[in-house]
Coordinates of C-alpha atoms in Angstrom, one line a residue:
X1 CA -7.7 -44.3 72.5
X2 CA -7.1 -41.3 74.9
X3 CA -6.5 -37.5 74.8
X4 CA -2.7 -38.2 75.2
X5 CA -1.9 -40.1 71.8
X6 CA -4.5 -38.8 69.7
X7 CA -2.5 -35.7 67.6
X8 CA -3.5 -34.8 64.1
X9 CA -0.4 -35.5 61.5
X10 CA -0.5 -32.2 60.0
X11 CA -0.9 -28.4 60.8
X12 CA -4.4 -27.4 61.4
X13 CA -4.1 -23.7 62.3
X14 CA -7.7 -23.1 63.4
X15 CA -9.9 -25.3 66.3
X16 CA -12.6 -24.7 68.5
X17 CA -13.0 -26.8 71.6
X18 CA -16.5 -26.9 73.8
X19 CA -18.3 -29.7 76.2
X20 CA -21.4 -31.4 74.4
X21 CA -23.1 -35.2 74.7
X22 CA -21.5 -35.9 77.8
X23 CA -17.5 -35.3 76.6
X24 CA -15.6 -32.9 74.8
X25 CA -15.7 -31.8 70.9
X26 CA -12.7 -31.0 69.5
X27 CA -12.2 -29.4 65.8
X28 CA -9.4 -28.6 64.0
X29 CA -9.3 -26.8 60.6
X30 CA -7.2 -25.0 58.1
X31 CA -8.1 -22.5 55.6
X32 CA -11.4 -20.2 56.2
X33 CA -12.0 -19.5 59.7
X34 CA -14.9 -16.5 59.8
X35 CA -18.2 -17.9 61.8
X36 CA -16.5 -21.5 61.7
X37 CA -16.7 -22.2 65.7
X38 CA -19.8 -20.7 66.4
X39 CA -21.7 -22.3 63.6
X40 CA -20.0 -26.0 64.3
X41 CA -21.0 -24.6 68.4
X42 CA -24.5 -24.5 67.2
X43 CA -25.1 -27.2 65.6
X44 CA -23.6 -29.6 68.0
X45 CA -25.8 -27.9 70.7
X46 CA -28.6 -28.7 68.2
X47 CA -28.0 -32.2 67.7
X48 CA -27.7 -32.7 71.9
X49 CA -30.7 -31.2 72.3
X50 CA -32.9 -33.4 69.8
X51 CA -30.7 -36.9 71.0
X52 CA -29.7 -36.9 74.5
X53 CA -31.5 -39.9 76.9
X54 CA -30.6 -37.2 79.9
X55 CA -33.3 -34.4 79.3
X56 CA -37.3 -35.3 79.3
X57 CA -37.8 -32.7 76.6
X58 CA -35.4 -34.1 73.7
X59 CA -36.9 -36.2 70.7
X60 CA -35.7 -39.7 72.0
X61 CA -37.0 -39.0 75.3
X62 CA -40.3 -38.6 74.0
X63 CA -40.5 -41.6 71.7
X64 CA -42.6 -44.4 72.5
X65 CA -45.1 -46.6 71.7
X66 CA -47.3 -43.3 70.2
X67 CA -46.4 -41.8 66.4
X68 CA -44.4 -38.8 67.2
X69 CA -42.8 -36.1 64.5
X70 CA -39.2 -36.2 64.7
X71 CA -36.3 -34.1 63.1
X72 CA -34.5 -35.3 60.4
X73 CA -31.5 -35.7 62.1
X74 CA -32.9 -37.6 64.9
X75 CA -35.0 -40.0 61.8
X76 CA -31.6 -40.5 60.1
X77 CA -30.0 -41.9 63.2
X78 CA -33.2 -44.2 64.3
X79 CA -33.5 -45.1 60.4
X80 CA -29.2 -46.1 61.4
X81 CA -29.9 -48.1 64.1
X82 CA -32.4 -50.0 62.9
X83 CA -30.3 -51.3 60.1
X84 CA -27.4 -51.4 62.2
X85 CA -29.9 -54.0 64.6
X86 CA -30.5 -55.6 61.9
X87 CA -27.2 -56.6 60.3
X88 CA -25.5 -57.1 63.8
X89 CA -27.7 -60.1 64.4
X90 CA -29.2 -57.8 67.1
X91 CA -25.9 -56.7 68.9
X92 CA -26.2 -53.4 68.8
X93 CA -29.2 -51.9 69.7
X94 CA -30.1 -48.2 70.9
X95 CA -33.4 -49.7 73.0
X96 CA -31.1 -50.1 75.8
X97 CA -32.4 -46.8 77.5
X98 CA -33.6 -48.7 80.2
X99 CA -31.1 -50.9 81.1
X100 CA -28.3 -47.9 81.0
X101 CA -30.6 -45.9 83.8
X102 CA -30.9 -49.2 85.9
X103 CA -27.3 -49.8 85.5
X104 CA -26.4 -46.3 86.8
X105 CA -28.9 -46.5 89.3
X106 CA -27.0 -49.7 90.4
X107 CA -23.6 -48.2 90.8
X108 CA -25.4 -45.2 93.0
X109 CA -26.3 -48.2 95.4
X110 CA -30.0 -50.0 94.1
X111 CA -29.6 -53.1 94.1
X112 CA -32.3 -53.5 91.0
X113 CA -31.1 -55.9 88.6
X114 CA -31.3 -54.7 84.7
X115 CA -34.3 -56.6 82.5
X116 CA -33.8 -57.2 78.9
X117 CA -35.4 -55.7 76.6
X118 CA -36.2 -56.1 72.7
X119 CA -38.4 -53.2 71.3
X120 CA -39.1 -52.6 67.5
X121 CA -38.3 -49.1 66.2
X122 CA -41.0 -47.9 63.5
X123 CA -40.5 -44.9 61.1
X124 CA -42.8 -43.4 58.6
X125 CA -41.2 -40.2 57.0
X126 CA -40.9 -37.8 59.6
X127 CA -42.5 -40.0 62.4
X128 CA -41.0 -42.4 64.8
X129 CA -42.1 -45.2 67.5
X130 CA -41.0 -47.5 69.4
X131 CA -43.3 -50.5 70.1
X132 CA -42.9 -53.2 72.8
X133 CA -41.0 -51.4 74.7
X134 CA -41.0 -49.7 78.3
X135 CA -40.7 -45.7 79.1
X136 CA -38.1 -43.8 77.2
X137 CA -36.2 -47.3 75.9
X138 CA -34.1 -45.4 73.4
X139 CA -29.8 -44.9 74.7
X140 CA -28.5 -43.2 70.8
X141 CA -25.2 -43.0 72.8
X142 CA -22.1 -43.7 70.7
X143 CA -24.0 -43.7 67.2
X144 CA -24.9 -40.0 68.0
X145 CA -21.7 -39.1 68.1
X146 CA -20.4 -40.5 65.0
X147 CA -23.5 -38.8 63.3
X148 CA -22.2 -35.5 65.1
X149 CA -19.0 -35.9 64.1
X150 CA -19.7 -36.4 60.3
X151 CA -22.0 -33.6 60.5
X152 CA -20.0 -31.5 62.0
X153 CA -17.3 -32.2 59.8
X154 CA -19.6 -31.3 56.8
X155 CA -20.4 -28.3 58.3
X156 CA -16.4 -26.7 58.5
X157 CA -16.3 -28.2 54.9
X158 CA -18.7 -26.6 53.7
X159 CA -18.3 -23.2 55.1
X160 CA -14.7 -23.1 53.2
X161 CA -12.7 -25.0 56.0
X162 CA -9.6 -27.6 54.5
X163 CA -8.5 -30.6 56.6
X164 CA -10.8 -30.8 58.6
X165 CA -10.4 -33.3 62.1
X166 CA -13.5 -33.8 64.3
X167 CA -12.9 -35.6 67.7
X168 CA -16.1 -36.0 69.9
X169 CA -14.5 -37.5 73.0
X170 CA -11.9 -40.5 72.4
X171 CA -14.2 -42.7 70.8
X172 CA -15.3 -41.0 67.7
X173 CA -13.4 -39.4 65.3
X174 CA -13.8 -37.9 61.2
X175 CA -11.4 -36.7 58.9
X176 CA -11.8 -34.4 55.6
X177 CA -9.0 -33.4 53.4
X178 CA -5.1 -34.3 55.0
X179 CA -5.0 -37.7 56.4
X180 CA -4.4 -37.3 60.5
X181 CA -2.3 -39.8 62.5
X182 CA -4.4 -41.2 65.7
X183 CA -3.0 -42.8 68.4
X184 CA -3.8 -46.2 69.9
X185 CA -4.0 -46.6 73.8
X186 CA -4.1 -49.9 75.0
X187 CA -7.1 -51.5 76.8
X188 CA -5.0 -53.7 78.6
X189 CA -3.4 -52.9 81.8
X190 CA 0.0 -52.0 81.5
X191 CA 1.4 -50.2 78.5
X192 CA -0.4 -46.5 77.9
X193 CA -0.2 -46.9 73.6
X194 CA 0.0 -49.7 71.4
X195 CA 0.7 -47.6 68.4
X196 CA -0.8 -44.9 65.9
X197 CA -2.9 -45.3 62.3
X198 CA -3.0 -43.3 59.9
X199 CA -6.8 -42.1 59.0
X200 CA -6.8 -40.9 55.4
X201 CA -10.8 -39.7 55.0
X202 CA -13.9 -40.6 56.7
X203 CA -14.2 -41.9 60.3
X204 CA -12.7 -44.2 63.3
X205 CA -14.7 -45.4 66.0
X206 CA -13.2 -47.3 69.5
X207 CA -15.2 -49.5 71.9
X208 CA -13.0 -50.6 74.5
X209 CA -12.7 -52.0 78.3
X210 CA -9.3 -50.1 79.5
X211 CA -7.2 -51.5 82.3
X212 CA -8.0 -55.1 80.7
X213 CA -5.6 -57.6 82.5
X214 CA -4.5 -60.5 79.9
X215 CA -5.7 -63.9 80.4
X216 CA -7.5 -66.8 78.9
X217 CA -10.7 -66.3 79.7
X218 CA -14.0 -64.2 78.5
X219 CA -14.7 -61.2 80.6
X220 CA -17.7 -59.1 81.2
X221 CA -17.6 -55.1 79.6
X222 CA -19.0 -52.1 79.7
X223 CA -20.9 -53.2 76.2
X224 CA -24.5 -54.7 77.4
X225 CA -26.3 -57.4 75.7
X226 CA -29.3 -56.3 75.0
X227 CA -30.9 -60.0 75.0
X228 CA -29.6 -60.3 78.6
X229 CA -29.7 -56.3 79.8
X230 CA -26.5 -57.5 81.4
X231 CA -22.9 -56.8 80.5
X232 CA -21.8 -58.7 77.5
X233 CA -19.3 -61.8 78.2
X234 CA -17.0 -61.6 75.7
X235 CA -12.9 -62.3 74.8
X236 CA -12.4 -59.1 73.2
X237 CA -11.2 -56.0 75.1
X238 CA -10.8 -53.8 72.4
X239 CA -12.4 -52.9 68.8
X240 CA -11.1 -49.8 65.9
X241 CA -13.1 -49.6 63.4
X242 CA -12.5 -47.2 60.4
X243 CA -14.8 -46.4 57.2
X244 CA -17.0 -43.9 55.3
X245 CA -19.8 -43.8 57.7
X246 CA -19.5 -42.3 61.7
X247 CA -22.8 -44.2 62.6
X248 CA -21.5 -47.4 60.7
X249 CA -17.9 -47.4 62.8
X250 CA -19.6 -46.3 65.9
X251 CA -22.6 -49.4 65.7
X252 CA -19.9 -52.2 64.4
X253 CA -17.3 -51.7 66.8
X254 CA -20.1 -51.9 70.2
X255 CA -21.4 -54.7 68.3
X256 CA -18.1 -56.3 67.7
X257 CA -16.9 -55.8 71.4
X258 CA -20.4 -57.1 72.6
X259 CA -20.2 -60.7 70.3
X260 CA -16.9 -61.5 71.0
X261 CA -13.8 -62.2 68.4
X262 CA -14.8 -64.9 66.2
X263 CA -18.3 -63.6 65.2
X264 CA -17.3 -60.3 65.0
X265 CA -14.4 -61.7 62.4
X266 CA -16.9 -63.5 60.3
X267 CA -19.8 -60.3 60.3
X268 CA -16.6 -58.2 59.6
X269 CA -15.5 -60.6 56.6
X270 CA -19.3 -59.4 54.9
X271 CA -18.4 -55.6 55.5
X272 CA -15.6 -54.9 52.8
X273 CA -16.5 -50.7 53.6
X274 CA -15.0 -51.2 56.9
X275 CA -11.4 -51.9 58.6
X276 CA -10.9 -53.2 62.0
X277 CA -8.7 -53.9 64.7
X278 CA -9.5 -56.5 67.4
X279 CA -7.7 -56.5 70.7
X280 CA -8.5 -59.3 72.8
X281 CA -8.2 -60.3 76.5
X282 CA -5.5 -63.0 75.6
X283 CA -3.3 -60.4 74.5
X284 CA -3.6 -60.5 70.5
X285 CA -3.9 -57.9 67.9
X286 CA -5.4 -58.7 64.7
X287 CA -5.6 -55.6 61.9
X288 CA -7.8 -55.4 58.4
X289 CA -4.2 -55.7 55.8
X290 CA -5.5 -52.1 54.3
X291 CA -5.2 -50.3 57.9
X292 CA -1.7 -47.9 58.2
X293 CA -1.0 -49.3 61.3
X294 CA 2.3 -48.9 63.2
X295 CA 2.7 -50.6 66.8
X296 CA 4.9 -49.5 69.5
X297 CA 8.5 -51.2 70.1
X298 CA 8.4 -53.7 72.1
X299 CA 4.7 -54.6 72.0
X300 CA 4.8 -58.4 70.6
X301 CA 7.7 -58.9 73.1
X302 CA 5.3 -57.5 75.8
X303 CA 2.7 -59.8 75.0
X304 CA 4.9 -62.8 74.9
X305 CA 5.9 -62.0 78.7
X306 CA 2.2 -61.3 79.9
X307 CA 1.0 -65.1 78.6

């Protein structure tokens, strides 16, 4: 999904736009608008301060193996993840701190290859650790941001705002009131959209490798195994995944990208809450039946051509 399909499906004649977590928040509202922006402003900045892996002072920087008081925020998304861990066979996992700095520090030119790593998180009320693992293991990345976005949109709701549309980057996205129509860009190389869906309440998260060229065979992504600490081999390029829950899309579609089309049909099969779309790298579309879901003209004819 990018900046140029996504358009809300209704008038929204309020929004605030600022940079936080590494992208851009965008918020669109109607109804009240006095002390909206600046309190959804503040709160975001609060969140990025407790979660961010790129500042030594935030709350997931400081966690290790040592009991540590944490916000409730920040406990509500660990509290996430380790559920998410759990019912994702082990998929998705926010211990991949390490792994993302050595991965960076790979593409500035050190040759260091990534080590796996499995840690255990551990929470008691308002305290945290992480055991078995090394120095600052925990990457909250993409769950973070669906937590931000629900909040967020919580927030507007609560202050008086109606139809409320949260967008924290392209990747994770939450609705209140008027259903919004998001657009679909493709992951594979070639066409720019594959369609638009039509997200009545809750949230949409995308994983996704863009620029995939279709063929038969599994390729790595940007999703790493945490087993491995390497990028995942999978033969999906692509993943949407809409429900109640930011966190819940956010953990289900990495994981889903990460194990690869038919696990992640039969752990989706067990998740009723949730709708999906895979894209894979052999050029196929498969869509939960419940999902709005219009593709472009043209695209099954496109596909056809590309095999």
């Amino acid at each position: 999904m990018d900046d140029r399909s996504f358009r809300p499906s209704v008038q929204r004649p309020h929004s605030a736009t600022f940079p936080t977590m590494g992208t851009l928040l965008r918020v669109a509202w109607a109804g009240n608008n006095h002390g909206i922006a600046a309190a959804l402003h503040q709160k975001v900045r609060h969140l990025e301060r407790l979660m961010t892996r790129f500042r030594e002072d935030s709350e997931v920087s400081r966690l290790g193996s040592q009991w540590v008081e944490v916000s409730s925020d920040t406990a509500a998304v660990l509290g996430a993840a380790k559920l998410y861990e759990h019912q994702t066979g082990g998929h998705f996992s926010v211990l991949v701190g390490r792994q993302m700095r050595e991965w960076e520090a790979i593409a500035g030119g050190d040759a260091a290859k990534p080590r796996p790593t499995r840690g255990k998180i551990e929470i008691d009320g308002p305290r945290c650790r992480i055991l078995d693992a090394p120095e600052r293991p925990v990457d909250l990345g993409g769950i973070a941001k669906g937590y931000a976005a629900d909040q967020l949109r919580d927030l507007a709701r609560s202050m008086g705002a109606t139809d409320v549309l949260v967008s924290l980057g392209t990747s994770s996205i939450s609705v209140a009131g008027a259903p919004a129509t998001i657009g679909l860009a493709s992951p594979w190389h070639g066409p720019d959209r594959i369609g638009s869906l039509t997200l009545e309440l809750g949230a949409l998260a995308v994983s996704a490798d863009p620029g995939t060229r279709i063929g038969a065979q599994r390729r790595r992504s940007h999703v790493l195994n945490p087993d491995t600490g390497t990028p995942a081999l999978t033969d999906l390029c692509g993943v949407v995944v809409t429900g109640a829950d930011g966190m819940a899309c956010e953990a289900f579609s990495t994981a889903y990208l990460a194990m690869g089309l038919s696990a992640a049909m039969h752990l989706d099969a067990q998740h009723p809450e949730l709708n999906t779309v895979f894209m894979t790298v052999d050029g196929r579309l498969l869509a939960s039946p419940d999902l709005k879901l219009r593709t472009v003209s043209g695209l099954q004819a496109w596909f056809e051509r590309q095999r």
